[in-house]
Coordinates of C-alpha atoms in Angstrom, one line a residue:
M1411 CA -31.3 -21.6 -24.3
A1412 CA -32.9 -20.0 -21.2
E1413 CA -36.6 -19.4 -21.2
R1414 CA -37.9 -16.2 -19.8
S1415 CA -40.3 -16.3 -16.8
Q1416 CA -43.7 -14.8 -17.5
T1417 CA -43.1 -12.1 -14.9
A1418 CA -39.7 -11.0 -16.2
P1419 CA -39.4 -8.0 -18.5
E1420 CA -38.0 -8.5 -21.9
A1421 CA -34.2 -7.9 -21.5
G1422 CA -33.1 -8.8 -25.0
N1423 CA -33.3 -11.8 -27.3
N1424 CA -30.9 -14.8 -27.8
T1425 CA -29.5 -13.8 -31.1
G1426 CA -26.3 -12.6 -29.7
N1427 CA -27.1 -9.0 -30.4
D1428 CA -26.6 -7.0 -27.1
D1429 CA -27.7 -3.7 -28.7
V1430 CA -31.3 -4.5 -27.8
I1431 CA -30.8 -4.4 -24.0
G1432 CA -33.3 -1.9 -22.7
G1433 CA -33.4 -2.4 -18.9
N1434 CA -32.3 -4.4 -15.9
V1435 CA -33.4 -8.0 -15.4
S1436 CA -36.1 -8.3 -12.7
K1437 CA -36.3 -11.7 -10.8
Y1438 CA -35.4 -13.3 -14.1
V1439 CA -35.7 -17.1 -13.8
V1440 CA -33.3 -19.2 -16.0
L1441 CA -35.0 -22.5 -16.8
P1442 CA -33.5 -25.4 -18.8
T1443 CA -34.5 -25.8 -22.4
G1444 CA -37.8 -27.8 -22.6
Y1445 CA -38.6 -27.3 -18.9
Y1446 CA -42.0 -25.7 -18.1
G1447 CA -42.7 -26.5 -14.5
Q1448 CA -42.1 -24.4 -11.4
P1449 CA -38.4 -23.4 -10.8
R1450 CA -36.5 -25.9 -8.7
K1451 CA -33.5 -25.3 -6.5
G1452 CA -30.5 -24.6 -8.8
H1453 CA -32.6 -22.8 -11.4
L1454 CA -30.9 -19.5 -10.9
I1455 CA -32.9 -16.3 -10.4
F1456 CA -31.1 -13.1 -11.4
D1457 CA -32.1 -9.6 -10.3
A1458 CA -30.7 -6.1 -10.9
C1459 CA -33.9 -4.0 -10.3
F1460 CA -32.5 -2.2 -7.2
E1461 CA -30.6 0.9 -6.5
S1462 CA -27.2 1.0 -8.5
G1463 CA -28.1 -2.4 -10.0
N1464 CA -26.9 -3.3 -13.5
L1465 CA -27.5 -6.5 -15.5
G1466 CA -29.3 -6.3 -18.8
R1467 CA -29.6 -9.8 -20.0
V1468 CA -28.7 -13.5 -19.1
D1469 CA -28.1 -16.3 -21.6
Q1470 CA -27.7 -19.8 -20.4
I1471 CA -25.0 -21.6 -22.3
S1472 CA -25.2 -24.8 -20.4
E1473 CA -26.2 -26.1 -17.0
F1474 CA -23.1 -24.7 -15.6
E1475 CA -22.4 -21.6 -17.7
Y1476 CA -24.1 -18.2 -18.3
D1477 CA -23.4 -15.2 -20.5
L1478 CA -24.1 -11.9 -18.7
F1479 CA -24.7 -8.7 -20.5
I1480 CA -24.1 -5.3 -18.9
R1481 CA -27.0 -2.8 -19.4
P1482 CA -25.5 0.3 -21.2
D1483 CA -25.7 3.6 -19.5
T1484 CA -29.2 5.2 -19.9
C1485 CA -29.5 7.1 -23.2
N1486 CA -25.9 6.2 -24.0
P1487 CA -25.0 2.8 -25.5
R1488 CA -21.2 3.6 -25.5
F1489 CA -20.5 2.8 -21.9
R1490 CA -20.8 -0.8 -20.5
V1491 CA -18.6 -1.4 -17.5
W1492 CA -20.4 -1.3 -14.1
F1493 CA -22.4 -4.4 -13.1
N1494 CA -24.2 -5.1 -9.9
F1495 CA -26.7 -8.0 -9.5
T1496 CA -28.0 -10.7 -7.3
V1497 CA -28.4 -14.5 -7.7
E1498 CA -30.8 -16.6 -5.7
N1499 CA -32.5 -20.0 -5.6
V1500 CA -29.1 -21.7 -5.7
K1501 CA -28.3 -25.3 -4.8
E1502 CA -25.6 -26.1 -2.3
S1503 CA -22.2 -26.9 -4.0
Q1504 CA -23.6 -25.7 -7.3
R1505 CA -20.7 -24.6 -9.5
V1506 CA -21.1 -22.0 -12.2
I1507 CA -19.1 -20.0 -14.7
F1508 CA -20.4 -16.4 -15.4
N1509 CA -19.1 -14.7 -18.5
V1510 CA -19.5 -10.9 -18.6
V1511 CA -19.4 -10.6 -22.4
N1512 CA -20.0 -7.0 -23.5
F1513 CA -17.6 -4.6 -21.8
S1514 CA -17.1 -1.4 -23.7
K1515 CA -13.5 -1.1 -22.7
T1516 CA -10.7 -3.3 -23.9
K1517 CA -8.1 -2.5 -21.3
S1518 CA -8.9 -3.5 -17.8
L1519 CA -7.4 -4.2 -14.4
Y1520 CA -8.9 -7.7 -14.8
R1521 CA -5.8 -8.4 -16.8
D1522 CA -3.7 -7.7 -13.7
G1523 CA -5.4 -9.7 -11.0
M1524 CA -8.5 -7.7 -10.3
A1525 CA -11.6 -9.7 -9.3
P1526 CA -15.3 -9.0 -8.9
M1527 CA -16.8 -8.4 -5.5
V1528 CA -19.2 -10.7 -3.8
K1529 CA -21.3 -10.8 -0.6
S1530 CA -24.2 -12.9 0.5
T1531 CA -27.0 -12.8 3.0
S1532 CA -25.1 -14.7 5.7
R1533 CA -21.8 -12.9 4.9
P1534 CA -22.8 -9.2 4.3
K1535 CA -19.2 -7.9 4.1
W1536 CA -18.0 -7.4 0.5
Q1537 CA -14.9 -9.4 -0.5
R1538 CA -13.0 -10.0 -3.7
L1539 CA -13.2 -13.4 -5.5
P1540 CA -9.9 -15.3 -5.6
P1541 CA -8.0 -13.9 -8.7
K1542 CA -7.2 -17.5 -9.8
N1543 CA -10.9 -18.0 -10.5
V1544 CA -11.1 -14.9 -12.9
Y1545 CA -10.1 -14.8 -16.5
Y1546 CA -10.0 -11.9 -19.0
Y1547 CA -9.7 -12.6 -22.7
R1548 CA -10.8 -11.6 -26.1
C1549 CA -13.6 -13.8 -27.3
P1550 CA -14.4 -14.5 -31.0
D1551 CA -17.9 -15.6 -30.0
H1552 CA -18.8 -12.1 -28.9
R1553 CA -17.7 -9.8 -31.8
K1554 CA -14.1 -10.2 -30.5
N1555 CA -15.2 -8.3 -27.4
Y1556 CA -13.2 -8.7 -24.2
V1557 CA -14.9 -11.1 -21.8
M1558 CA -14.4 -11.5 -18.0
S1559 CA -15.2 -15.0 -16.8
F1560 CA -15.3 -16.1 -13.2
A1561 CA -16.0 -19.4 -11.6
F1562 CA -18.0 -19.6 -8.4
C1563 CA -19.4 -22.2 -6.1
F1564 CA -22.6 -21.5 -4.2
D1565 CA -22.5 -23.0 -0.7
Q1566 CA -25.6 -21.7 1.2
E1567 CA -28.9 -22.6 -0.4
E1568 CA -30.9 -20.0 1.5
D1569 CA -28.5 -17.1 0.8
I1570 CA -29.0 -14.4 -1.8
Y1571 CA -25.6 -13.7 -3.5
Q1572 CA -24.6 -10.3 -4.9
F1573 CA -21.9 -9.6 -7.4
A1574 CA -20.5 -6.2 -8.4
Y1575 CA -17.7 -4.6 -10.4
C1576 CA -16.3 -2.8 -7.3
Y1577 CA -17.6 -1.9 -3.8
P1578 CA -21.0 -0.2 -4.3
Y1579 CA -21.7 3.1 -2.7
T1580 CA -25.3 4.1 -3.3
Y1581 CA -27.1 7.5 -3.2
T1582 CA -29.2 6.2 -0.3
R1583 CA -26.1 5.2 1.7
F1584 CA -24.7 8.7 1.0
Q1585 CA -27.9 10.3 2.3
H1586 CA -27.9 8.2 5.4
Y1587 CA -24.2 9.1 6.0
L1588 CA -24.9 12.9 5.7
D1589 CA -28.0 12.5 8.0
S1590 CA -25.9 10.9 10.6
L1591 CA -23.3 13.8 10.5
Q1592 CA -26.1 16.4 10.8
K1593 CA -27.5 14.7 13.9
R1594 CA -24.1 15.3 15.6
N1595 CA -24.9 19.0 15.6
M1596 CA -21.3 20.1 15.0
D1597 CA -20.9 23.9 14.8
Y1598 CA -18.2 23.5 12.1
F1599 CA -20.3 21.2 9.8
F1600 CA -22.9 22.8 7.5
R1601 CA -25.0 20.9 4.9
E1602 CA -27.1 22.6 2.3
Q1603 CA -28.9 21.7 -0.9
L1604 CA -27.2 23.4 -3.8
G1605 CA -29.7 22.1 -6.3
Q1606 CA -31.4 19.1 -7.6
S1607 CA -30.8 16.5 -10.4
V1608 CA -33.0 15.9 -13.3
Q1609 CA -34.9 13.3 -11.3
Q1610 CA -35.1 15.6 -8.3
R1611 CA -32.4 14.1 -6.2
Q1612 CA -30.4 16.3 -3.9
L1613 CA -27.1 18.0 -4.8
D1614 CA -25.6 18.3 -1.4
L1615 CA -22.9 20.8 -0.5
L1616 CA -21.0 20.5 2.7
T1617 CA -19.0 23.3 4.3
I1618 CA -16.5 22.2 7.0
T1619 CA -14.7 25.1 8.8
S1620 CA -14.7 27.0 12.0
P1621 CA -17.7 29.3 12.4
E1622 CA -15.3 32.2 12.7
N1623 CA -14.4 31.8 9.0
L1624 CA -18.0 32.3 8.0
R1625 CA -18.7 35.5 9.7
E1626 CA -19.6 38.5 7.5
G1627 CA -16.5 40.1 6.0
A1628 CA -14.1 37.2 6.9
E1629 CA -11.5 36.3 4.4
Q1630 CA -11.6 32.7 3.3
K1631 CA -9.1 30.2 1.8
V1632 CA -11.4 27.7 0.1
I1633 CA -10.6 24.1 -0.8
F1634 CA -13.3 22.8 -3.2
I1635 CA -13.7 19.0 -3.6
T1636 CA -16.1 17.1 -5.8
G1637 CA -16.8 13.4 -6.4
R1638 CA -18.9 10.9 -8.3
V1639 CA -19.3 12.9 -11.5
H1640 CA -18.8 9.4 -13.0
P1641 CA -21.3 7.3 -11.1
G1642 CA -19.7 3.9 -11.6
E1643 CA -16.4 5.2 -10.0
T1644 CA -17.5 4.2 -6.5
P1645 CA -14.0 4.4 -4.9
S1646 CA -14.5 8.2 -5.3
S1647 CA -17.2 8.1 -2.6
F1648 CA -15.0 6.2 -0.1
V1649 CA -12.1 8.6 -0.6
C1650 CA -14.5 11.5 -0.2
Q1651 CA -15.9 10.0 3.0
G1652 CA -12.4 9.6 4.3
I1653 CA -11.8 13.3 3.8
I1654 CA -15.0 14.3 5.5
D1655 CA -14.6 11.9 8.4
F1656 CA -11.2 13.3 9.1
L1657 CA -12.1 17.0 8.8
V1658 CA -15.1 16.7 11.2
S1659 CA -13.0 14.6 13.7
H1660 CA -11.4 15.9 17.0
H1661 CA -7.9 15.1 15.7
P1662 CA -5.6 18.0 16.4
V1663 CA -4.7 18.3 12.7
A1664 CA -8.4 18.5 11.7
C1665 CA -9.0 21.2 14.3
I1666 CA -6.1 23.3 12.9
L1667 CA -7.3 22.8 9.3
R1668 CA -10.8 24.0 10.2
E1669 CA -9.4 27.1 11.9
H1670 CA -7.4 28.2 8.8
L1671 CA -9.3 26.8 5.8
V1672 CA -12.8 26.5 4.5
F1673 CA -13.6 23.1 2.9
K1674 CA -16.5 23.0 0.4
I1675 CA -17.4 19.5 -0.7
A1676 CA -19.9 18.3 -3.2
P1677 CA -19.5 14.5 -2.8
M1678 CA -22.0 13.3 -5.4
L1679 CA -22.3 15.4 -8.6
N1680 CA -24.2 12.7 -10.5
P1681 CA -26.8 11.3 -8.1
D1682 CA -29.1 10.1 -10.9
G1683 CA -26.4 8.1 -12.6
V1684 CA -25.4 6.6 -9.2
Y1685 CA -29.0 5.6 -8.5
L1686 CA -29.5 4.1 -11.9
G1687 CA -26.4 2.0 -11.9
N1688 CA -24.7 3.8 -14.8
Y1689 CA -20.9 3.8 -15.2
R1690 CA -20.2 7.2 -16.7
C1691 CA -23.3 9.1 -17.7
S1692 CA -26.3 11.0 -16.2
L1693 CA -29.9 10.1 -16.7
M1694 CA -29.9 11.8 -20.1
G1695 CA -26.8 10.1 -21.3
F1696 CA -24.3 13.0 -20.7
D1697 CA -20.8 12.5 -19.5
L1698 CA -21.0 15.5 -17.1
N1699 CA -17.3 15.8 -16.9
R1700 CA -17.2 17.0 -20.5
H1701 CA -19.7 19.8 -20.0
W1702 CA -18.0 22.3 -17.6
L1703 CA -17.6 24.9 -20.4
D1704 CA -21.3 25.6 -20.7
P1705 CA -23.5 23.4 -18.5
S1706 CA -27.2 23.6 -19.1
P1707 CA -29.4 24.3 -16.1
W1708 CA -32.0 21.7 -17.3
A1709 CA -29.7 19.0 -18.8
H1710 CA -26.8 19.3 -16.4
P1711 CA -28.3 21.0 -13.3
T1712 CA -25.9 19.7 -10.7
L1713 CA -22.9 20.8 -12.8
H1714 CA -24.6 24.1 -13.4
G1715 CA -25.1 24.7 -9.7
V1716 CA -21.6 23.9 -8.7
K1717 CA -20.1 26.0 -11.5
Q1718 CA -22.3 29.0 -10.5
L1719 CA -21.0 28.7 -6.9
I1720 CA -17.4 28.5 -8.0
V1721 CA -17.8 31.5 -10.3
Q1722 CA -19.5 33.4 -7.4
M1723 CA -16.6 32.6 -5.0
Y1724 CA -14.1 33.5 -7.7
N1725 CA -15.7 37.0 -8.0
D1726 CA -15.7 37.5 -4.3
P1727 CA -12.7 39.6 -3.3
K1728 CA -12.8 38.1 0.2
T1729 CA -12.6 34.5 -1.1
S1730 CA -9.4 32.9 -2.3
L1731 CA -10.3 29.6 -4.1
E1732 CA -7.0 27.8 -3.6
F1733 CA -7.7 24.3 -4.6
Y1734 CA -10.2 22.4 -6.8
I1735 CA -9.9 18.6 -6.5
D1736 CA -12.2 16.2 -8.5
I1737 CA -12.1 12.6 -7.3
H1738 CA -12.3 9.7 -9.7
A1739 CA -11.4 6.0 -10.0
H1740 CA -9.2 4.5 -12.7
S1741 CA -10.0 1.2 -14.5
T1742 CA -6.5 0.4 -15.9
M1743 CA -3.9 1.8 -13.5
M1744 CA -2.7 1.0 -10.0
N1745 CA -2.3 3.3 -7.0
G1746 CA -3.6 6.8 -6.4
F1747 CA -2.3 9.6 -8.6
M1748 CA -3.2 13.0 -9.9
Y1749 CA -3.7 14.8 -13.2
G1750 CA -2.8 18.5 -13.2
N1751 CA -2.6 21.2 -15.8
I1752 CA 0.2 22.7 -17.9
F1753 CA 0.9 26.4 -17.7
E1754 CA 3.2 28.7 -19.7
D1755 CA 4.3 30.2 -16.4
E1756 CA 7.1 27.9 -15.3
E1757 CA 6.9 29.0 -11.6
R1758 CA 3.1 28.3 -11.5
F1759 CA 3.7 24.9 -13.1
Q1760 CA 6.3 24.0 -10.5
R1761 CA 4.1 25.2 -7.6
Q1762 CA 1.3 23.0 -8.9
A1763 CA 3.5 20.0 -8.4
I1764 CA 4.0 20.6 -4.7
F1765 CA 0.7 19.2 -3.3
P1766 CA 1.0 15.8 -5.1
K1767 CA 4.7 15.6 -3.9
L1768 CA 3.6 16.1 -0.3
L1769 CA 0.7 13.7 -0.7
C1770 CA 3.2 11.1 -1.9
Q1771 CA 5.1 11.5 1.4
N1772 CA 1.9 10.9 3.5
A1773 CA 0.2 8.1 1.6
E1774 CA 1.9 4.8 0.8
D1775 CA -0.6 4.1 -2.0
F1776 CA -0.2 7.5 -3.8
S1777 CA 2.3 7.5 -6.7
Y1778 CA 3.9 10.7 -7.8
S1779 CA 5.6 8.9 -10.7
S1780 CA 2.1 8.1 -12.1
T1781 CA 1.0 11.7 -11.7
S1782 CA 1.0 13.7 -14.9
F1783 CA 0.3 17.2 -16.2
N1784 CA -1.4 17.7 -19.6
R1785 CA -3.7 19.8 -21.7
D1786 CA -5.1 17.0 -23.8
A1787 CA -7.9 18.5 -26.1
V1788 CA -10.2 15.5 -25.2
K1789 CA -10.2 16.7 -21.6
A1790 CA -11.0 20.3 -22.3
G1791 CA -14.5 20.0 -20.9
T1792 CA -13.4 18.5 -17.6
G1793 CA -13.6 20.3 -14.3
R1794 CA -9.8 20.3 -13.9
R1795 CA -9.1 21.7 -17.3
F1796 CA -11.9 24.3 -17.4
L1797 CA -11.4 25.7 -13.9
G1798 CA -7.6 25.6 -14.5
G1799 CA -8.2 28.1 -17.3
L1800 CA -10.8 30.1 -15.4
L1801 CA -9.1 30.6 -12.0
D1802 CA -6.1 32.8 -11.4
H1803 CA -2.5 31.9 -10.7
T1804 CA -3.1 31.3 -7.0
S1805 CA -5.5 28.4 -7.7
Y1806 CA -4.6 24.8 -8.4
C1807 CA -6.9 22.3 -10.1
Y1808 CA -6.4 18.5 -10.0
T1809 CA -8.1 15.2 -10.8
L1810 CA -7.4 12.7 -8.1
E1811 CA -7.5 9.2 -9.4
V1812 CA -7.5 6.0 -7.4
S1813 CA -7.3 2.5 -8.8
F1814 CA -10.4 0.3 -8.9
Y1815 CA -8.1 -2.6 -7.8
S1816 CA -4.9 -2.1 -5.9
Y1817 CA -1.7 -0.2 -5.1
I1818 CA 2.0 -1.3 -5.1
I1819 CA 4.0 -1.0 -2.0
G1820 CA 7.4 0.7 -2.6
G1821 CA 10.3 -1.7 -3.0
T1822 CA 8.0 -4.6 -4.0
T1823 CA 6.0 -5.7 -7.0
A1824 CA 3.1 -7.1 -4.9
A1825 CA -0.3 -5.6 -5.6
V1826 CA -2.3 -4.8 -2.4
P1827 CA -6.0 -4.8 -3.2
Y1828 CA -7.9 -1.8 -2.0
T1829 CA -10.5 -2.2 0.7
E1830 CA -13.2 0.3 1.6
E1831 CA -11.1 1.3 4.6
A1832 CA -8.0 1.7 2.4
Y1833 CA -9.9 4.1 0.1
M1834 CA -11.0 6.1 3.1
K1835 CA -7.5 6.2 4.5
L1836 CA -6.3 7.8 1.2
G1837 CA -9.0 10.4 1.8
R1838 CA -7.7 11.0 5.3
N1839 CA -4.2 11.4 4.0
V1840 CA -5.4 13.9 1.3
A1841 CA -7.0 16.0 4.1
R1842 CA -3.9 16.0 6.4
T1843 CA -1.6 16.9 3.5
F1844 CA -3.1 20.4 3.6
L1845 CA -1.4 20.8 7.0
D1846 CA 2.0 20.3 5.3
Y1847 CA 1.1 22.4 2.3
Y1848 CA 0.2 25.4 4.4
R1849 CA 3.1 24.7 6.8
L1850 CA 0.7 24.6 9.8
N1851 CA 2.6 21.7 11.5
P1852 CA 4.1 23.9 14.3
L1853 CA 0.6 24.6 15.5
V1854 CA -0.1 21.0 16.3
E1855 CA 3.3 19.5 17.1
K1856 CA 3.1 20.5 20.8
V1857 CA -0.3 18.8 21.3
A1858 CA -0.4 16.0 18.9
V1859 CA 1.6 12.8 18.3
P1860 CA 2.9 13.1 14.8
M1861 CA 1.1 10.8 12.3
P1862 CA 3.4 8.2 10.8
R1863 CA 4.6 8.9 7.3
L1864 CA 4.6 5.9 5.0
R1865 CA 6.7 6.4 1.8
K1866 CA 6.4 4.0 -1.0
E1867 CA 8.7 5.9 -3.3
K1868 CA 11.3 8.6 -3.0
P1869 CA 9.4 11.9 -3.2
P1870 CA 10.6 14.3 -5.9
P1871 CA 12.4 17.4 -4.5
Y1872 CA 10.4 20.6 -4.1
K1873 CA 11.3 24.1 -3.1
H1874 CA 9.8 25.4 0.1
P1875 CA 9.8 29.1 -0.9
L1876 CA 7.1 28.3 -3.4
L1877 CA 4.7 27.1 -0.7
R1878 CA 1.8 29.3 0.3
G1879 CA 0.9 29.7 3.9
P1880 CA 2.0 31.6 7.0
A1881 CA 5.7 30.8 6.5
S1882 CA 5.7 31.4 2.8
N1883 CA 7.0 34.3 0.7
H1884 CA 4.3 33.7 -1.8
P1885 CA 1.4 36.1 -1.4
N1886 CA -1.7 34.7 0.3
G1887 CA -4.0 37.0 -1.6
K1888 CA -5.8 36.2 -4.8
G1889 CA -3.7 38.3 -7.1
D1890 CA -5.2 40.3 -10.0
K1891 CA -8.7 39.0 -10.8
K1892 CA -10.3 39.0 -14.2
S1893 CA -12.7 41.9 -14.5
S1894 CA -15.5 39.5 -15.7
V1895 CA -16.1 35.8 -16.3
N1896 CA -17.3 34.4 -19.5
H1897 CA -19.3 31.3 -18.7
K1898 CA -18.5 29.8 -22.1
D1899 CA -14.7 30.2 -21.7
P1900 CA -12.9 27.6 -23.3
S1901 CA -9.3 -16.2 1.3
N1902 CA -12.5 -16.7 2.2
P1903 CA -15.6 -18.9 2.1
F1904 CA -16.0 -18.1 -1.6

């Protein structure tokens, strides 16, 4: 068994009990049994003590094989999915098998061809391992847990290699991105701090709209978008960045959208969980997307701040909160798709289906057939469910899901793996779909070359009279408001 370096923190014992994992490995040297000298080339050094890192323990099975244990989310042992770690001190042509042995989920896209991500010092662009080198199976040696094994050959002795569940998107990267947008001094881009997390990280709120829409007394149609409430769902940040990049661009469609709509975006609701390398929970072990009914200002401060703002906008007669979209990533399904709510009012239910139908026309990776509408009791505390019950009949609330792995092109069965750019493209398509929804196309058709529409499946029919916007018969106002709001309302070199 591996011997621990004197400088490495205790990351568990070798009894096979992964419940004792308490933190990430830090420059953890794996030495052969009976070896007590200085580490030689090929004695692997594992590290996950960096932002968004996660690896709780390493057991050497043989010279060529290692069992890896995911560190559970802080203060919540239930969730073990995200991993992100480095390996160094490798030997050229050294072949290894890594077994990730303690996933908390049984179903996984690893069954369907998904593979971990890898990059190295000399090749800093993330890429997927070849699926032929990845195996997902139930293992009797690990309490019949599901294990993901992958084979790898190190080829550059001086490189540090990094492996991750999916493309990482850290809190620091997000802050640098927002800083770069601010430096452009755009008069239609506003950044403010809506609050702070438990560990005092910023909860950023972006407002993207024409300054005319923010003048005192102006009526506003608001599209509210949130992301990364589940920190390990990194594709959410790429989709969100795609939305933002498009909306602040000089594209004619973006200019028209800014003139007619106000976009409020909180791209990272769980900055502590993102920083810590958690999969689903906050610093204090809460799944924030189950606490919308009554978020605590001290335990769930970011959620509390966003909910307060939404309630404030809801009670403002000049503000029409038209859409709430919460962006997630899905670990067992392909494509992008949406979850919506079920209403007793049939017309409202039908109108709610229009936006995903239009998005299906614009995005080749979005599937309307995978989109579903439900009121599952387990989801009662989610943003979509809570706000769907709080807001009036002119507002629509969705969860936008995108696969951790791939999408299927219409007419084929081939899975196309997502890239960072493909995730951002979905975000751009989400943004441009508001042009179709509000029937603003005539305003840009004379000055813009129409964007190509890629259809992967036949879109379901919808009735135009139900659309809102300048050419719609549906009222643009907010309708009757509730008199008060109860806050507790229910391939490559690798």
